[in-house]
Structure formats: C-alpha cells, structure tokens
Coordinates of N, CA and C in Angstrom, one line a residue:
M16 N 29.4 42.9 21.8 CA 30.1 41.7 22.2 C 30.6 42.0 23.6
E17 N 31.5 43.1 23.6 CA 32.1 43.4 24.8 C 31.1 43.7 26.0
A18 N 30.1 44.3 25.7 CA 29.0 44.5 26.8 C 28.4 43.2 27.2
W19 N 28.3 42.3 26.4 CA 27.7 41.0 26.7 C 28.7 40.2 27.6
M20 N 30.0 40.3 27.3 CA 31.0 39.7 28.1 C 31.2 40.3 29.4
L21 N 31.0 41.7 29.4 CA 31.1 42.5 30.6 C 30.0 42.1 31.5
S22 N 28.7 42.0 30.9 CA 27.6 41.6 31.9 C 27.7 40.1 32.3
N23 N 28.3 39.3 31.4 CA 28.5 37.9 31.8 C 29.5 37.8 32.9
V24 N 30.6 38.4 32.9 CA 31.6 38.5 33.9 C 31.0 39.1 35.3
S25 N 30.3 40.3 35.1 CA 29.7 40.9 36.3 C 28.7 39.9 36.9
S26 N 27.9 39.2 36.2 CA 26.9 38.3 36.9 C 27.7 37.1 37.4
R27 N 28.7 36.7 36.8 CA 29.5 35.6 37.4 C 30.1 36.1 38.8
K28 N 30.8 37.3 38.7 CA 31.3 37.8 39.9 C 30.3 37.9 41.0
L29 N 29.1 38.5 40.6 CA 28.0 38.7 41.5 C 27.6 37.4 42.1
S30 N 27.4 36.3 41.3 CA 27.1 35.0 41.9 C 28.1 34.5 42.8
L31 N 29.4 34.7 42.5 CA 30.5 34.2 43.3 C 30.5 35.0 44.6
V32 N 30.3 36.3 44.6 CA 30.2 37.2 45.8 C 29.0 36.7 46.6
W33 N 27.9 36.4 46.0 CA 26.7 35.9 46.7 C 26.9 34.6 47.3
K34 N 27.6 33.7 46.6 CA 27.9 32.4 47.1 C 28.8 32.6 48.4
D35 N 29.8 33.5 48.3 CA 30.7 33.7 49.5 C 29.9 34.2 50.6
I36 N 29.0 35.2 50.3 CA 28.2 35.7 51.5 C 27.4 34.6 52.1
V37 N 26.6 33.8 51.3 CA 25.9 32.6 51.8 C 26.7 31.7 52.6
T38 N 27.9 31.3 52.1 CA 28.8 30.4 52.7 C 29.2 30.9 54.0
M39 N 29.5 32.2 54.1 CA 30.1 32.9 55.3 C 28.9 33.0 56.3
E40 N 27.6 33.2 55.9 CA 26.5 33.2 56.8 C 26.3 31.8 57.4
H41 N 26.3 30.8 56.6 CA 26.2 29.5 57.1 C 27.4 29.2 58.1
R42 N 28.5 29.5 57.7 CA 29.7 29.3 58.7 C 29.5 30.0 60.0
N43 N 29.0 31.3 59.9 CA 28.9 32.0 61.2 C 27.7 31.4 62.0
E44 N 26.7 30.9 61.3 CA 25.6 30.2 62.1 C 26.1 28.9 62.7
R45 N 26.9 28.1 62.0 CA 27.5 26.9 62.6 C 28.3 27.3 63.7
M46 N 29.2 28.3 63.6 CA 30.0 28.7 64.7 C 29.2 29.1 65.9
F47 N 28.1 29.9 65.6 CA 27.3 30.4 66.8 C 26.6 29.1 67.5
N48 N 26.2 28.2 66.7 CA 25.5 27.0 67.2 C 26.6 26.2 68.0
L49 N 27.8 26.0 67.5 CA 28.8 25.4 68.3 C 29.1 26.2 69.6
F50 N 29.1 27.5 69.5 CA 29.4 28.3 70.7 C 28.3 28.1 71.7
Q51 N 27.0 28.2 71.3 CA 25.9 27.9 72.2 C 26.0 26.5 72.8
E52 N 26.3 25.4 72.0 CA 26.5 24.0 72.5 C 27.5 24.0 73.6
N53 N 28.6 24.6 73.3 CA 29.8 24.6 74.2 C 29.6 25.3 75.5
V54 N 28.8 26.4 75.4 CA 28.5 27.2 76.7 C 27.5 26.4 77.4
A55 N 26.5 25.7 76.7 CA 25.4 25.0 77.5 C 26.1 23.7 78.1
F56 N 27.1 23.1 77.4 CA 27.8 21.9 78.0 C 28.5 22.4 79.1
S57 N 29.3 23.5 79.0 CA 30.1 24.0 80.1 C 29.3 24.3 81.4
I58 N 28.1 24.9 81.2 CA 27.3 25.2 82.3 C 26.7 24.0 83.0
S59 N 26.3 23.0 82.2 CA 25.7 21.8 82.6 C 26.9 20.9 83.3
K60 N 28.1 21.0 82.8 CA 29.1 20.3 83.4 C 29.5 20.9 84.8
K61 N 29.5 22.2 84.8 CA 29.8 22.9 86.1 C 28.6 22.6 87.1
M62 N 27.4 22.5 86.7 CA 26.3 22.2 87.6 C 26.4 20.7 88.1
I63 N 26.8 19.8 87.2 CA 27.0 18.5 87.6 C 28.1 18.4 88.6
L64 N 29.2 19.1 88.4 CA 30.4 19.0 89.2 C 30.0 19.6 90.6
W65 N 29.2 20.7 90.6 CA 28.7 21.4 91.7 C 27.8 20.4 92.5
F66 N 26.8 19.8 92.0 CA 26.0 18.9 92.6 C 26.7 17.8 93.1
G67 N 27.7 17.2 92.3 CA 28.4 16.1 92.8 C 29.2 16.5 94.0
S68 N 29.9 17.6 94.1 CA 30.7 18.0 95.2 C 29.8 18.2 96.4
L69 N 28.5 18.8 96.2 CA 27.6 18.9 97.3 C 27.1 17.5 97.8
I70 N 26.8 16.7 97.0 CA 26.5 15.3 97.4 C 27.6 14.6 98.2
Q71 N 28.8 14.7 97.7 CA 30.0 14.2 98.4 C 30.2 14.8 99.7
V72 N 30.1 16.2 99.9 CA 30.2 16.8 101.2 C 29.1 16.3 102.2
V73 N 27.8 16.2 101.7 CA 26.7 15.7 102.5 C 26.9 14.3 102.9
S74 N 27.4 13.5 102.1 CA 27.6 12.1 102.4 C 28.7 11.9 103.3
I75 N 29.8 12.7 103.2 CA 30.9 12.6 104.2 C 30.4 13.1 105.5
Q76 N 29.6 14.1 105.7 CA 29.0 14.6 106.9 C 28.2 13.5 107.4
L77 N 27.3 12.8 106.6 CA 26.5 11.8 107.2 C 27.3 10.7 107.7
I78 N 28.4 10.3 107.0 CA 29.3 9.1 107.5 C 29.9 9.5 108.8
Q79 N 30.4 10.8 108.9 CA 31.0 11.2 110.2 C 30.0 11.2 111.3
C80 N 28.8 11.7 111.1 CA 27.7 11.7 112.1 C 27.5 10.2 112.5
T81 N 27.3 9.3 111.6 CA 27.0 7.9 111.8 C 28.1 7.3 112.7
K82 N 29.4 7.6 112.3 CA 30.5 7.1 113.1 C 30.5 7.6 114.5
L83 N 30.1 8.9 114.7 CA 30.0 9.5 116.0 C 28.9 8.8 116.8
M84 N 27.8 8.5 116.1 CA 26.6 7.9 116.8 C 27.0 6.5 117.2
E85 N 27.6 5.8 116.3 CA 28.1 4.4 116.6 C 29.1 4.4 117.8
A86 N 29.9 5.4 118.0 CA 30.9 5.5 119.1 C 30.2 5.9 120.4
G87 N 28.9 6.4 120.3 CA 28.1 6.7 121.5 C 28.2 8.1 121.8
F88 N 28.9 9.0 121.1 CA 29.0 10.4 121.2 C 28.3 11.2 120.1
W89 N 27.7 12.2 120.4 CA 27.3 13.2 119.4 C 28.2 14.5 119.4
N90 N 28.3 15.0 118.3 CA 29.2 16.2 118.1 C 28.6 17.3 119.0
R91 N 29.4 18.3 119.3 CA 28.9 19.5 120.0 C 27.8 20.2 119.2
I92 N 26.7 20.3 119.9 CA 25.6 21.1 119.2 C 25.1 22.2 120.2
R93 N 25.4 23.4 119.7 CA 25.2 24.7 120.5 C 25.9 24.7 121.8
G94 N 27.2 24.2 121.7 CA 28.1 24.2 123.0 C 27.7 23.2 124.1
V95 N 26.8 22.3 123.7 CA 26.4 21.2 124.8 C 26.8 19.9 124.2
D96 N 27.4 19.1 125.0 CA 27.7 17.7 124.6 C 26.6 16.8 124.8
F97 N 26.2 16.1 123.9 CA 25.2 15.1 124.0 C 25.7 13.7 123.9
I98 N 25.3 12.8 124.7 CA 25.7 11.4 124.6 C 24.4 10.6 124.0
W99 N 24.7 10.0 122.9 CA 23.6 9.2 122.2 C 23.7 7.8 122.6
K100 N 22.7 7.4 123.5 CA 22.6 6.0 123.9 C 21.1 5.6 123.9

C-alpha cells in the first residue's frame, strides 16, 4: 500500500514538474518572440525616423535652392557665383 502511494505521489510530482517545465518553455518562447518583435519594431522605427529625417533635409535643401533660384541667384558652387536668369 505504501509503495502504491509512493509511486502515485512520485508520478504526481513528476507530472507537476513536467508541467512546470513545459509552462516555462512556453513562457520563454513567448518572451523570445516578444523580444524579437520589439527588436524588429525598434529597428524599423529607427529606419523610418532616419528616412524621414533624410527626406526632411532633402526637402529643406530643395526649398532653399528654389528660393535662391526665384531670387535670381544661385548658391556658390565650387567658389564661383552663378546668376540664374
């Protein structure tokens, strides 16, 4: 009788330990997936911000060039002043 109870308790403990291991594995997998998603989101966010700032700089430069052209003067290019008319 004691041997049956001992084997019953042991199998119950074993099943609980196995359940804990499986739960921990799933939790670790979820954490790893969240980590991957966060890293991917962070990289894509940085890329979007970088491209956005690049577009902003280029558009500001184009606006400045357009204003200079409208005023009739071109910026100094290679040390020579050009008049745009």
